Amino acid sequence: MDISGTRLRAVRAALFTALVVTLSAASHVLLSRAPLPPATVAAIAAAVFVLAYALAGRERGYGRIAALLIPSELAADTVFTAGQHVCYGEAGGPVAGPLRSVGFDVLCGGTPVGTPLARMTADGHGGAAALLADAEPSAAWLLLGAHVAVGLVAAAWLRRGERALAQLLRAVAGATFRPLLR
């Protein structure tokens, strides 16, 4: 059975987007200790959905999934960080002055995503900038290694899910048409 049907593609892409963006945003807020702007999260969700829908046409191997997932994860992290810096400043506080008058209130408007998580992990720190100011140079390499490791594990998990879905659909198709063969 083909796993590339339009309805099935849309459902797969929507579930993938919901899971990936929720986990990515929550982990980014927990690690950076600053909330995310809602427009940034919405933009990442839209991009992930479009990419997942476009690539859900056929079963992919582990290497191809990992080759797409790791750069996408790093790009999403970069966009989240840029959104935090633009909307809340480098110290995690609101940006005031000429930046607001240029129209960033549209980009940064609304309730920040993950504010309770950011408050829970704050412990009196000033946000991501305060954490990075005290960090050692090796912290950037450790963070990159963590991203790559999580991407590789997620790619393996996605590959197993792809294979399981294809096997399930083949089994359902076989069981559905078996009575007609008699």
Backbone as JSON Lines, residues from 0, in Angstrom:
{"i":0,"aa":"M","n":[0.85,-1.18,0.0],"ca":[0.0,0.0,0.0],"c":[0.88,1.23,0.0]}
{"i":1,"aa":"D","n":[0.46,2.24,-0.71],"ca":[1.22,3.46,-0.87],"c":[1.01,4.39,0.33]}
{"i":2,"aa":"I","n":[2.1,4.9,0.9],"ca":[1.98,5.81,2.04],"c":[2.01,7.27,1.6]}
{"i":3,"aa":"S","n":[1.84,7.52,0.3],"ca":[1.95,8.89,-0.19],"c":[0.61,9.52,-0.53]}
{"i":4,"aa":"G","n":[-0.51,8.92,-0.11],"ca":[-1.81,9.51,-0.37],"c":[-1.91,10.9,0.25]}
{"i":5,"aa":"T","n":[-2.67,11.78,-0.37],"ca":[-2.74,13.18,0.07],"c":[-3.22,13.31,1.5]}
{"i":6,"aa":"R","n":[-4.28,12.6,1.87],"ca":[-4.79,12.7,3.24],"c":[-3.78,12.16,4.24]}
{"i":7,"aa":"L","n":[-3.2,11.02,3.91],"ca":[-2.23,10.42,4.81],"c":[-0.98,11.3,4.93]}
{"i":8,"aa":"R","n":[-0.57,11.92,3.84],"ca":[0.58,12.83,3.86],"c":[0.3,14.01,4.79]}
{"i":9,"aa":"A","n":[-0.9,14.58,4.67],"ca":[-1.25,15.74,5.5],"c":[-1.3,15.37,6.98]}
{"i":10,"aa":"V","n":[-1.87,14.22,7.28],"ca":[-1.94,13.78,8.68],"c":[-0.55,13.51,9.22]}
{"i":11,"aa":"R","n":[0.29,12.81,8.44],"ca":[1.66,12.53,8.87],"c":[2.43,13.83,9.09]}
{"i":12,"aa":"A","n":[2.29,14.77,8.16],"ca":[3.01,16.04,8.28],"c":[2.52,16.85,9.48]}
{"i":13,"aa":"A","n":[1.22,16.85,9.73],"ca":[0.67,17.59,10.86],"c":[1.12,16.99,12.19]}
{"i":14,"aa":"L","n":[1.08,15.66,12.3],"ca":[1.54,15.02,13.54],"c":[3.03,15.24,13.76]}
{"i":15,"aa":"F","n":[3.8,15.1,12.71],"ca":[5.24,15.34,12.8],"c":[5.52,16.78,13.22]}
{"i":16,"aa":"T","n":[4.82,17.73,12.61],"ca":[5.03,19.14,12.94],"c":[4.67,19.42,14.39]}
{"i":17,"aa":"A","n":[3.54,18.93,14.83],"ca":[3.13,19.17,16.22],"c":[4.14,18.62,17.2]}
{"i":18,"aa":"L","n":[4.59,17.41,16.97],"ca":[5.55,16.79,17.88],"c":[6.91,17.5,17.85]}
{"i":19,"aa":"V","n":[7.44,17.72,16.66],"ca":[8.78,18.28,16.53],"c":[8.84,19.72,17.03]}
{"i":20,"aa":"V","n":[7.88,20.54,16.65],"ca":[7.91,21.95,17.06],"c":[7.68,22.09,18.56]}
{"i":21,"aa":"T","n":[6.79,21.28,19.12],"ca":[6.56,21.33,20.57],"c":[7.82,20.93,21.34]}
{"i":22,"aa":"L","n":[8.44,19.82,20.95],"ca":[9.65,19.39,21.63],"c":[10.8,20.38,21.43]}
{"i":23,"aa":"S","n":[10.94,20.89,20.23],"ca":[12.03,21.82,19.94],"c":[11.86,23.14,20.7]}
{"i":24,"aa":"A","n":[10.65,23.68,20.69],"ca":[10.4,24.94,21.39],"c":[10.56,24.77,22.9]}
{"i":25,"aa":"A","n":[10.03,23.68,23.44],"ca":[10.15,23.45,24.89],"c":[11.6,23.28,25.31]}
{"i":26,"aa":"S","n":[12.36,22.5,24.56],"ca":[13.76,22.31,24.93],"c":[14.56,23.59,24.76]}
{"i":27,"aa":"H","n":[14.23,24.38,23.73],"ca":[14.95,25.64,23.54],"c":[14.66,26.61,24.69]}
{"i":28,"aa":"V","n":[13.4,26.67,25.12],"ca":[13.04,27.55,26.24],"c":[13.72,27.07,27.53]}
{"i":29,"aa":"L","n":[13.73,25.76,27.76],"ca":[14.36,25.24,28.97],"c":[15.86,25.51,29.0]}
{"i":30,"aa":"L","n":[16.52,25.36,27.85],"ca":[17.97,25.56,27.82],"c":[18.37,27.03,27.79]}
{"i":31,"aa":"S","n":[17.57,27.86,27.13],"ca":[17.95,29.28,27.02],"c":[17.39,30.1,28.18]}
{"i":32,"aa":"R","n":[16.4,29.56,28.86],"ca":[15.76,30.23,29.99],"c":[15.1,31.54,29.58]}
{"i":33,"aa":"A","n":[14.62,31.61,28.35],"ca":[13.91,32.78,27.84],"c":[12.77,32.29,26.96]}
{"i":34,"aa":"P","n":[11.61,32.99,27.0],"ca":[10.48,32.55,26.17],"c":[10.73,32.83,24.69]}
{"i":35,"aa":"L","n":[9.9,32.25,23.85],"ca":[10.0,32.43,22.4],"c":[8.86,33.31,21.91]}
{"i":36,"aa":"P","n":[9.11,34.14,20.9],"ca":[8.03,34.93,20.32],"c":[7.07,34.01,19.55]}
{"i":37,"aa":"P","n":[5.76,34.25,19.66],"ca":[4.79,33.38,18.99],"c":[4.94,33.38,17.46]}
{"i":38,"aa":"A","n":[5.32,34.49,16.87],"ca":[5.48,34.54,15.41],"c":[6.64,33.65,14.95]}
{"i":39,"aa":"T","n":[7.69,33.58,15.74],"ca":[8.82,32.73,15.4],"c":[8.43,31.26,15.46]}
{"i":40,"aa":"V","n":[7.7,30.89,16.49],"ca":[7.25,29.5,16.62],"c":[6.29,29.16,15.48]}
{"i":41,"aa":"A","n":[5.4,30.09,15.12],"ca":[4.46,29.85,14.02],"c":[5.2,29.72,12.69]}
{"i":42,"aa":"A","n":[6.22,30.53,12.48],"ca":[6.99,30.45,11.23],"c":[7.73,29.12,11.13]}
{"i":43,"aa":"I","n":[8.32,28.67,12.22],"ca":[9.01,27.38,12.22],"c":[8.01,26.25,11.99]}
{"i":44,"aa":"A","n":[6.84,26.34,12.63],"ca":[5.82,25.3,12.45],"c":[5.36,25.23,10.99]}
{"i":45,"aa":"A","n":[5.16,26.38,10.37],"ca":[4.74,26.39,8.97],"c":[5.83,25.8,8.06]}
{"i":46,"aa":"A","n":[7.07,26.18,8.32],"ca":[8.17,25.66,7.5],"c":[8.33,24.15,7.68]}
{"i":47,"aa":"V","n":[8.21,23.67,8.92],"ca":[8.33,22.23,9.17],"c":[7.19,21.47,8.5]}
{"i":48,"aa":"F","n":[5.97,22.02,8.57],"ca":[4.84,21.35,7.93],"c":[5.02,21.26,6.42]}
{"i":49,"aa":"V","n":[5.43,22.36,5.8],"ca":[5.62,22.34,4.35],"c":[6.72,21.35,3.96]}
{"i":50,"aa":"L","n":[7.82,21.36,4.69],"ca":[8.91,20.43,4.4],"c":[8.48,18.98,4.63]}
{"i":51,"aa":"A","n":[7.78,18.72,5.73],"ca":[7.32,17.36,6.02],"c":[6.3,16.89,4.99]}
{"i":52,"aa":"Y","n":[5.41,17.77,4.57],"ca":[4.42,17.39,3.56],"c":[5.09,17.08,2.22]}
{"i":53,"aa":"A","n":[6.06,17.91,1.86],"ca":[6.76,17.7,0.59],"c":[7.57,16.41,0.59]}
{"i":54,"aa":"L","n":[8.11,16.03,1.74],"ca":[8.97,14.85,1.8],"c":[8.25,13.58,2.21]}
{"i":55,"aa":"A","n":[6.96,13.66,2.48],"ca":[6.21,12.48,2.94],"c":[5.7,11.62,1.79]}
{"i":56,"aa":"G","n":[6.22,11.81,0.61],"ca":[5.73,11.1,-0.56],"c":[6.12,9.64,-0.63]}
{"i":57,"aa":"R","n":[7.22,9.28,-0.02],"ca":[7.64,7.88,-0.07],"c":[8.49,7.57,1.16]}
{"i":58,"aa":"E","n":[8.75,6.3,1.34],"ca":[9.56,5.84,2.47],"c":[11.02,6.23,2.23]}
{"i":59,"aa":"R","n":[11.66,6.77,3.25],"ca":[13.05,7.21,3.14],"c":[13.94,6.36,4.03]}
{"i":60,"aa":"G","n":[15.21,6.29,3.67],"ca":[16.2,5.56,4.47],"c":[16.75,6.42,5.6]}
{"i":61,"aa":"Y","n":[17.48,5.78,6.5],"ca":[18.04,6.47,7.66],"c":[18.97,7.61,7.26]}
{"i":62,"aa":"G","n":[19.85,7.37,6.29],"ca":[20.81,8.39,5.88],"c":[20.14,9.64,5.34]}
{"i":63,"aa":"R","n":[19.13,9.47,4.52],"ca":[18.43,10.62,3.96],"c":[17.65,11.38,5.03]}
{"i":64,"aa":"I","n":[17.04,10.65,5.94],"ca":[16.3,11.3,7.02],"c":[17.27,12.11,7.89]}
{"i":65,"aa":"A","n":[18.39,11.52,8.25],"ca":[19.37,12.22,9.08],"c":[19.96,13.42,8.35]}
{"i":66,"aa":"A","n":[20.21,13.27,7.04],"ca":[20.78,14.37,6.26],"c":[19.83,15.56,6.15]}
{"i":67,"aa":"L","n":[18.54,15.32,6.27],"ca":[17.56,16.41,6.25],"c":[17.24,16.92,7.65]}
{"i":68,"aa":"L","n":[17.23,16.03,8.61],"ca":[16.79,16.38,9.96],"c":[17.81,17.23,10.72]}
{"i":69,"aa":"I","n":[19.08,16.88,10.65],"ca":[20.09,17.59,11.44],"c":[20.24,19.05,11.0]}
{"i":70,"aa":"P","n":[20.39,19.35,9.71],"ca":[20.46,20.77,9.33],"c":[19.16,21.52,9.63]}
{"i":71,"aa":"S","n":[18.02,20.84,9.49],"ca":[16.75,21.49,9.82],"c":[16.67,21.83,11.3]}
{"i":72,"aa":"E","n":[17.15,20.93,12.14],"ca":[17.15,21.18,13.58],"c":[18.06,22.35,13.94]}
{"i":73,"aa":"L","n":[19.23,22.39,13.33],"ca":[20.16,23.49,13.58],"c":[19.6,24.82,13.07]}
{"i":74,"aa":"A","n":[18.92,24.79,11.94],"ca":[18.3,26.01,11.4],"c":[17.18,26.5,12.31]}
{"i":75,"aa":"A","n":[16.34,25.58,12.81],"ca":[15.26,25.97,13.72],"c":[15.82,26.57,15.0]}
{"i":76,"aa":"D","n":[16.89,26.0,15.53],"ca":[17.53,26.54,16.73],"c":[18.05,27.95,16.47]}
{"i":77,"aa":"T","n":[18.63,28.17,15.31],"ca":[19.15,29.49,14.97],"c":[18.01,30.51,14.85]}
{"i":78,"aa":"V","n":[16.9,30.11,14.23],"ca":[15.75,31.02,14.1],"c":[15.15,31.32,15.47]}
{"i":79,"aa":"F","n":[15.03,30.32,16.33],"ca":[14.53,30.55,17.68],"c":[15.41,31.53,18.44]}
{"i":80,"aa":"T","n":[16.72,31.33,18.36],"ca":[17.64,32.23,19.06],"c":[17.55,33.65,18.51]}
{"i":81,"aa":"A","n":[17.48,33.78,17.19],"ca":[17.36,35.11,16.59],"c":[16.05,35.78,17.01]}
{"i":82,"aa":"G","n":[14.97,35.01,17.06],"ca":[13.69,35.57,17.5],"c":[13.75,36.04,18.94]}
{"i":83,"aa":"Q","n":[14.41,35.28,19.8],"ca":[14.55,35.69,21.19],"c":[15.35,36.99,21.29]}
{"i":84,"aa":"H","n":[16.44,37.09,20.55],"ca":[17.28,38.28,20.62],"c":[16.56,39.5,20.06]}
{"i":85,"aa":"V","n":[15.82,39.33,18.98],"ca":[15.11,40.47,18.37],"c":[13.99,40.95,19.27]}
{"i":86,"aa":"C","n":[13.22,40.03,19.83],"ca":[12.04,40.41,20.6],"c":[12.3,40.73,22.06]}
{"i":87,"aa":"Y","n":[13.22,40.03,22.67],"ca":[13.4,40.17,24.11],"c":[14.78,40.67,24.49]}
{"i":88,"aa":"G","n":[15.6,40.98,23.56],"ca":[16.93,41.49,23.85],"c":[17.88,40.38,24.25]}
{"i":89,"aa":"E","n":[19.15,40.71,24.28],"ca":[20.16,39.7,24.59],"c":[20.1,39.24,26.04]}
{"i":90,"aa":"A","n":[19.57,40.09,26.92],"ca":[19.52,39.72,28.33],"c":[18.18,39.1,28.72]}
{"i":91,"aa":"G","n":[17.31,38.88,27.74],"ca":[16.04,38.25,28.04],"c":[14.93,39.22,28.37]}
{"i":92,"aa":"G","n":[15.22,40.52,28.45],"ca":[14.2,41.51,28.76],"c":[13.6,42.09,27.49]}
{"i":93,"aa":"P","n":[12.5,42.82,27.6],"ca":[11.87,43.37,26.41],"c":[12.73,44.43,25.74]}
{"i":94,"aa":"V","n":[12.66,44.46,24.44],"ca":[13.39,45.47,23.67],"c":[12.53,46.71,23.6]}
{"i":95,"aa":"A","n":[13.11,47.84,23.89],"ca":[12.37,49.1,23.86],"c":[13.05,50.04,22.87]}
{"i":96,"aa":"G","n":[12.41,51.17,22.64],"ca":[13.02,52.2,21.8],"c":[12.71,52.04,20.33]}
{"i":97,"aa":"P","n":[13.69,52.37,19.47],"ca":[13.42,52.43,18.04],"c":[13.06,51.07,17.41]}
{"i":98,"aa":"L","n":[13.5,49.98,18.02],"ca":[13.16,48.67,17.46],"c":[11.66,48.43,17.48]}
{"i":99,"aa":"R","n":[10.98,48.87,18.54],"ca":[9.54,48.7,18.64],"c":[8.82,49.58,17.61]}
{"i":100,"aa":"S","n":[9.35,50.78,17.35],"ca":[8.67,51.69,16.43],"c":[8.78,51.24,14.98]}
{"i":101,"aa":"V","n":[9.71,50.34,14.66],"ca":[9.88,49.87,13.29],"c":[8.83,48.82,12.92]}
{"i":102,"aa":"G","n":[8.13,48.28,13.88],"ca":[7.1,47.29,13.6],"c":[7.38,45.93,14.18]}
{"i":103,"aa":"F","n":[8.33,45.84,15.07],"ca":[8.62,44.55,15.68],"c":[7.53,44.13,16.66]}
{"i":104,"aa":"D","n":[6.64,45.09,17.02],"ca":[5.55,44.7,17.9],"c":[4.61,43.72,17.2]}
{"i":105,"aa":"V","n":[4.57,43.74,15.86],"ca":[3.79,42.74,15.13],"c":[4.49,41.38,15.23]}
{"i":106,"aa":"L","n":[5.8,41.38,15.05],"ca":[6.57,40.14,15.13],"c":[6.6,39.61,16.56]}
{"i":107,"aa":"C","n":[6.72,40.49,17.51],"ca":[6.89,40.08,18.91],"c":[5.62,40.18,19.72]}
{"i":108,"aa":"G","n":[4.5,40.53,19.09],"ca":[3.25,40.69,19.81],"c":[2.7,39.37,20.31]}
{"i":109,"aa":"G","n":[1.78,39.46,21.24],"ca":[1.17,38.24,21.79],"c":[1.92,37.74,23.0]}
{"i":110,"aa":"T","n":[1.35,36.75,23.62],"ca":[1.95,36.16,24.81],"c":[3.14,35.29,24.39]}
{"i":111,"aa":"P","n":[4.31,35.55,24.97],"ca":[5.48,34.73,24.62],"c":[5.24,33.25,24.89]}
{"i":112,"aa":"V","n":[5.76,32.41,24.02],"ca":[5.6,30.96,24.14],"c":[6.62,30.42,25.14]}
{"i":113,"aa":"G","n":[6.15,29.69,26.11],"ca":[7.04,29.05,27.07],"c":[7.41,29.91,28.26]}
{"i":114,"aa":"T","n":[6.64,30.94,28.56],"ca":[6.96,31.81,29.7],"c":[7.01,31.04,31.02]}
{"i":115,"aa":"P","n":[6.04,30.14,31.31],"ca":[6.13,29.38,32.57],"c":[7.4,28.51,32.64]}
{"i":116,"aa":"L","n":[7.8,27.89,31.52],"ca":[9.02,27.1,31.53],"c":[10.24,27.98,31.77]}
{"i":117,"aa":"A","n":[10.26,29.15,31.16],"ca":[11.39,30.06,31.33],"c":[11.47,30.54,32.78]}
{"i":118,"aa":"R","n":[10.31,30.83,33.39],"ca":[10.31,31.27,34.8],"c":[10.75,30.14,35.72]}
{"i":119,"aa":"M","n":[10.35,28.91,35.39],"ca":[10.67,27.76,36.23],"c":[12.18,27.51,36.26]}
{"i":120,"aa":"T","n":[12.87,27.77,35.18],"ca":[14.3,27.47,35.1],"c":[15.18,28.7,35.3]}
{"i":121,"aa":"A","n":[14.58,29.86,35.53],"ca":[15.36,31.1,35.58],"c":[16.38,31.13,36.71]}
{"i":122,"aa":"D","n":[16.0,30.79,37.91],"ca":[16.91,30.77,39.06],"c":[17.7,32.07,39.22]}
{"i":123,"aa":"G","n":[17.06,33.2,38.91],"ca":[17.73,34.48,39.09],"c":[18.69,34.87,38.0]}
{"i":124,"aa":"H","n":[18.86,34.06,36.96],"ca":[19.76,34.42,35.86],"c":[19.04,35.38,34.92]}
{"i":125,"aa":"G","n":[19.8,36.09,34.14],"ca":[19.25,37.07,33.22],"c":[18.93,36.5,31.86]}
{"i":126,"aa":"G","n":[18.74,35.27,31.71],"ca":[18.38,34.69,30.42],"c":[19.58,34.07,29.74]}
{"i":127,"aa":"A","n":[19.45,33.89,28.43],"ca":[20.48,33.19,27.66],"c":[21.8,33.94,27.65]}
{"i":128,"aa":"A","n":[21.77,35.26,27.61],"ca":[23.01,36.02,27.56],"c":[23.83,35.83,28.84]}
{"i":129,"aa":"A","n":[23.14,35.77,29.99],"ca":[23.86,35.56,31.24],"c":[24.49,34.17,31.28]}
{"i":130,"aa":"L","n":[23.8,33.18,30.74],"ca":[24.35,31.84,30.71],"c":[25.55,31.76,29.78]}
{"i":131,"aa":"L","n":[25.45,32.41,28.62],"ca":[26.54,32.35,27.66],"c":[27.75,33.17,28.1]}
{"i":132,"aa":"A","n":[27.52,34.2,28.92],"ca":[28.63,35.01,29.4],"c":[29.55,34.2,30.32]}
{"i":133,"aa":"D","n":[28.97,33.26,31.06],"ca":[29.75,32.45,31.99],"c":[30.21,31.12,31.36]}
{"i":134,"aa":"A","n":[29.8,30.85,30.14],"ca":[30.1,29.56,29.52],"c":[31.54,29.5,29.02]}
{"i":135,"aa":"E","n":[32.06,28.3,29.02],"ca":[33.39,28.07,28.46],"c":[33.29,27.92,26.95]}
{"i":136,"aa":"P","n":[34.39,28.12,26.23],"ca":[34.34,27.98,24.76],"c":[33.93,26.58,24.3]}
{"i":137,"aa":"S","n":[34.2,25.58,25.1],"ca":[33.83,24.22,24.7],"c":[32.32,23.99,24.76]}
{"i":138,"aa":"A","n":[31.6,24.89,25.41],"ca":[30.15,24.72,25.53],"c":[29.48,24.76,24.16]}
{"i":139,"aa":"A","n":[29.97,25.58,23.26],"ca":[29.39,25.64,21.91],"c":[29.56,24.31,21.18]}
{"i":140,"aa":"W","n":[30.72,23.7,21.34],"ca":[30.96,22.39,20.69],"c":[30.11,21.31,21.33]}
{"i":141,"aa":"L","n":[29.94,21.37,22.64],"ca":[29.08,20.41,23.32],"c":[27.63,20.56,22.87]}
{"i":142,"aa":"L","n":[27.19,21.8,22.71],"ca":[25.83,22.04,22.24],"c":[25.63,21.53,20.82]}
{"i":143,"aa":"L","n":[26.61,21.76,19.95],"ca":[26.54,21.25,18.58],"c":[26.51,19.72,18.59]}
{"i":144,"aa":"G","n":[27.36,19.11,19.41],"ca":[27.36,17.65,19.51],"c":[26.03,17.12,20.02]}
{"i":145,"aa":"A","n":[25.43,17.82,20.97],"ca":[24.12,17.4,21.48],"c":[23.07,17.49,20.39]}
{"i":146,"aa":"H","n":[23.1,18.56,19.6],"ca":[22.15,18.69,18.49],"c":[22.31,17.56,17.47]}
{"i":147,"aa":"V","n":[23.54,17.25,17.12],"ca":[23.8,16.19,16.15],"c":[23.36,14.83,16.72]}
{"i":148,"aa":"A","n":[23.68,14.58,17.97],"ca":[23.29,13.31,18.59],"c":[21.78,13.16,18.65]}
{"i":149,"aa":"V","n":[21.09,14.22,19.06],"ca":[19.62,14.17,19.11],"c":[19.06,13.99,17.7]}
{"i":150,"aa":"G","n":[19.66,14.65,16.71],"ca":[19.21,14.48,15.33],"c":[19.38,13.07,14.82]}
{"i":151,"aa":"L","n":[20.49,12.43,15.17],"ca":[20.72,11.05,14.74],"c":[19.75,10.07,15.41]}
{"i":152,"aa":"V","n":[19.49,10.28,16.69],"ca":[18.53,9.43,17.4],"c":[17.12,9.65,16.83]}
{"i":153,"aa":"A","n":[16.76,10.9,16.59],"ca":[15.44,11.2,16.02],"c":[15.3,10.61,14.62]}
{"i":154,"aa":"A","n":[16.37,10.64,13.83],"ca":[16.32,10.05,12.49],"c":[16.09,8.55,12.57]}
{"i":155,"aa":"A","n":[16.74,7.88,13.51],"ca":[16.53,6.44,13.67],"c":[15.09,6.16,14.09]}
{"i":156,"aa":"W","n":[14.58,6.97,14.99],"ca":[13.2,6.81,15.46],"c":[12.22,7.04,14.31]}
{"i":157,"aa":"L","n":[12.46,8.07,13.5],"ca":[11.59,8.35,12.37],"c":[11.65,7.24,11.32]}
{"i":158,"aa":"R","n":[12.83,6.7,11.09],"ca":[12.98,5.61,10.12],"c":[12.18,4.39,10.56]}
{"i":159,"aa":"R","n":[12.26,4.07,11.84],"ca":[11.49,2.93,12.35],"c":[9.99,3.19,12.25]}
{"i":160,"aa":"G","n":[9.59,4.43,12.48],"ca":[8.18,4.8,12.35],"c":[7.7,4.71,10.91]}
{"i":161,"aa":"E","n":[8.54,5.15,9.98],"ca":[8.2,5.04,8.55],"c":[8.01,3.58,8.17]}
{"i":162,"aa":"R","n":[8.94,2.74,8.58],"ca":[8.87,1.32,8.24],"c":[7.64,0.68,8.87]}
{"i":163,"aa":"A","n":[7.34,1.02,10.12],"ca":[6.18,0.46,10.8],"c":[4.87,0.89,10.13]}
{"i":164,"aa":"L","n":[4.79,2.14,9.73],"ca":[3.58,2.61,9.05],"c":[3.39,1.91,7.72]}
{"i":165,"aa":"A","n":[4.46,1.76,6.95],"ca":[4.36,1.08,5.66],"c":[3.94,-0.39,5.86]}
{"i":166,"aa":"Q","n":[4.5,-1.06,6.85],"ca":[4.13,-2.46,7.12],"c":[2.67,-2.56,7.57]}
{"i":167,"aa":"L","n":[2.25,-1.62,8.4],"ca":[0.86,-1.63,8.87],"c":[-0.1,-1.43,7.71]}
{"i":168,"aa":"L","n":[0.19,-0.5,6.83],"ca":[-0.68,-0.26,5.69],"c":[-0.71,-1.44,4.73]}
{"i":169,"aa":"R","n":[0.44,-2.1,4.54],"ca":[0.46,-3.3,3.69],"c":[-0.37,-4.42,4.33]}
{"i":170,"aa":"A","n":[-0.28,-4.57,5.64],"ca":[-1.05,-5.6,6.33],"c":[-2.55,-5.31,6.25]}
{"i":171,"aa":"V","n":[-2.92,-4.07,6.42],"ca":[-4.34,-3.7,6.34],"c":[-4.86,-3.92,4.93]}
{"i":172,"aa":"A","n":[-4.08,-3.54,3.92],"ca":[-4.49,-3.75,2.54],"c":[-4.63,-5.24,2.22]}
{"i":173,"aa":"G","n":[-3.68,-6.03,2.72],"ca":[-3.74,-7.47,2.49],"c":[-4.94,-8.11,3.16]}
{"i":174,"aa":"A","n":[-5.24,-7.68,4.39],"ca":[-6.38,-8.25,5.13],"c":[-7.7,-7.76,4.54]}
{"i":175,"aa":"T","n":[-7.71,-6.58,4.0],"ca":[-8.94,-6.04,3.42],"c":[-9.36,-6.78,2.17]}
{"i":176,"aa":"F","n":[-8.41,-7.06,1.31],"ca":[-8.73,-7.68,0.03],"c":[-8.63,-9.21,0.04]}
{"i":177,"aa":"R","n":[-8.21,-9.8,1.11],"ca":[-8.08,-11.26,1.2],"c":[-9.43,-11.96,0.99]}
{"i":178,"aa":"P","n":[-10.54,-11.49,1.6],"ca":[-11.83,-12.16,1.34],"c":[-12.26,-12.1,-0.12]}
{"i":179,"aa":"L","n":[-11.86,-11.08,-0.84],"ca":[-12.23,-10.96,-2.25],"c":[-11.51,-11.96,-3.13]}
{"i":180,"aa":"L","n":[-10.33,-12.43,-2.69],"ca":[-9.58,-13.39,-3.47],"c":[-10.24,-14.76,-3.49]}
{"i":181,"aa":"R","n":[-11.02,-15.08,-2.5],"ca":[-11.7,-16.37,-2.41],"c":[-12.88,-16.32,-3.32]}
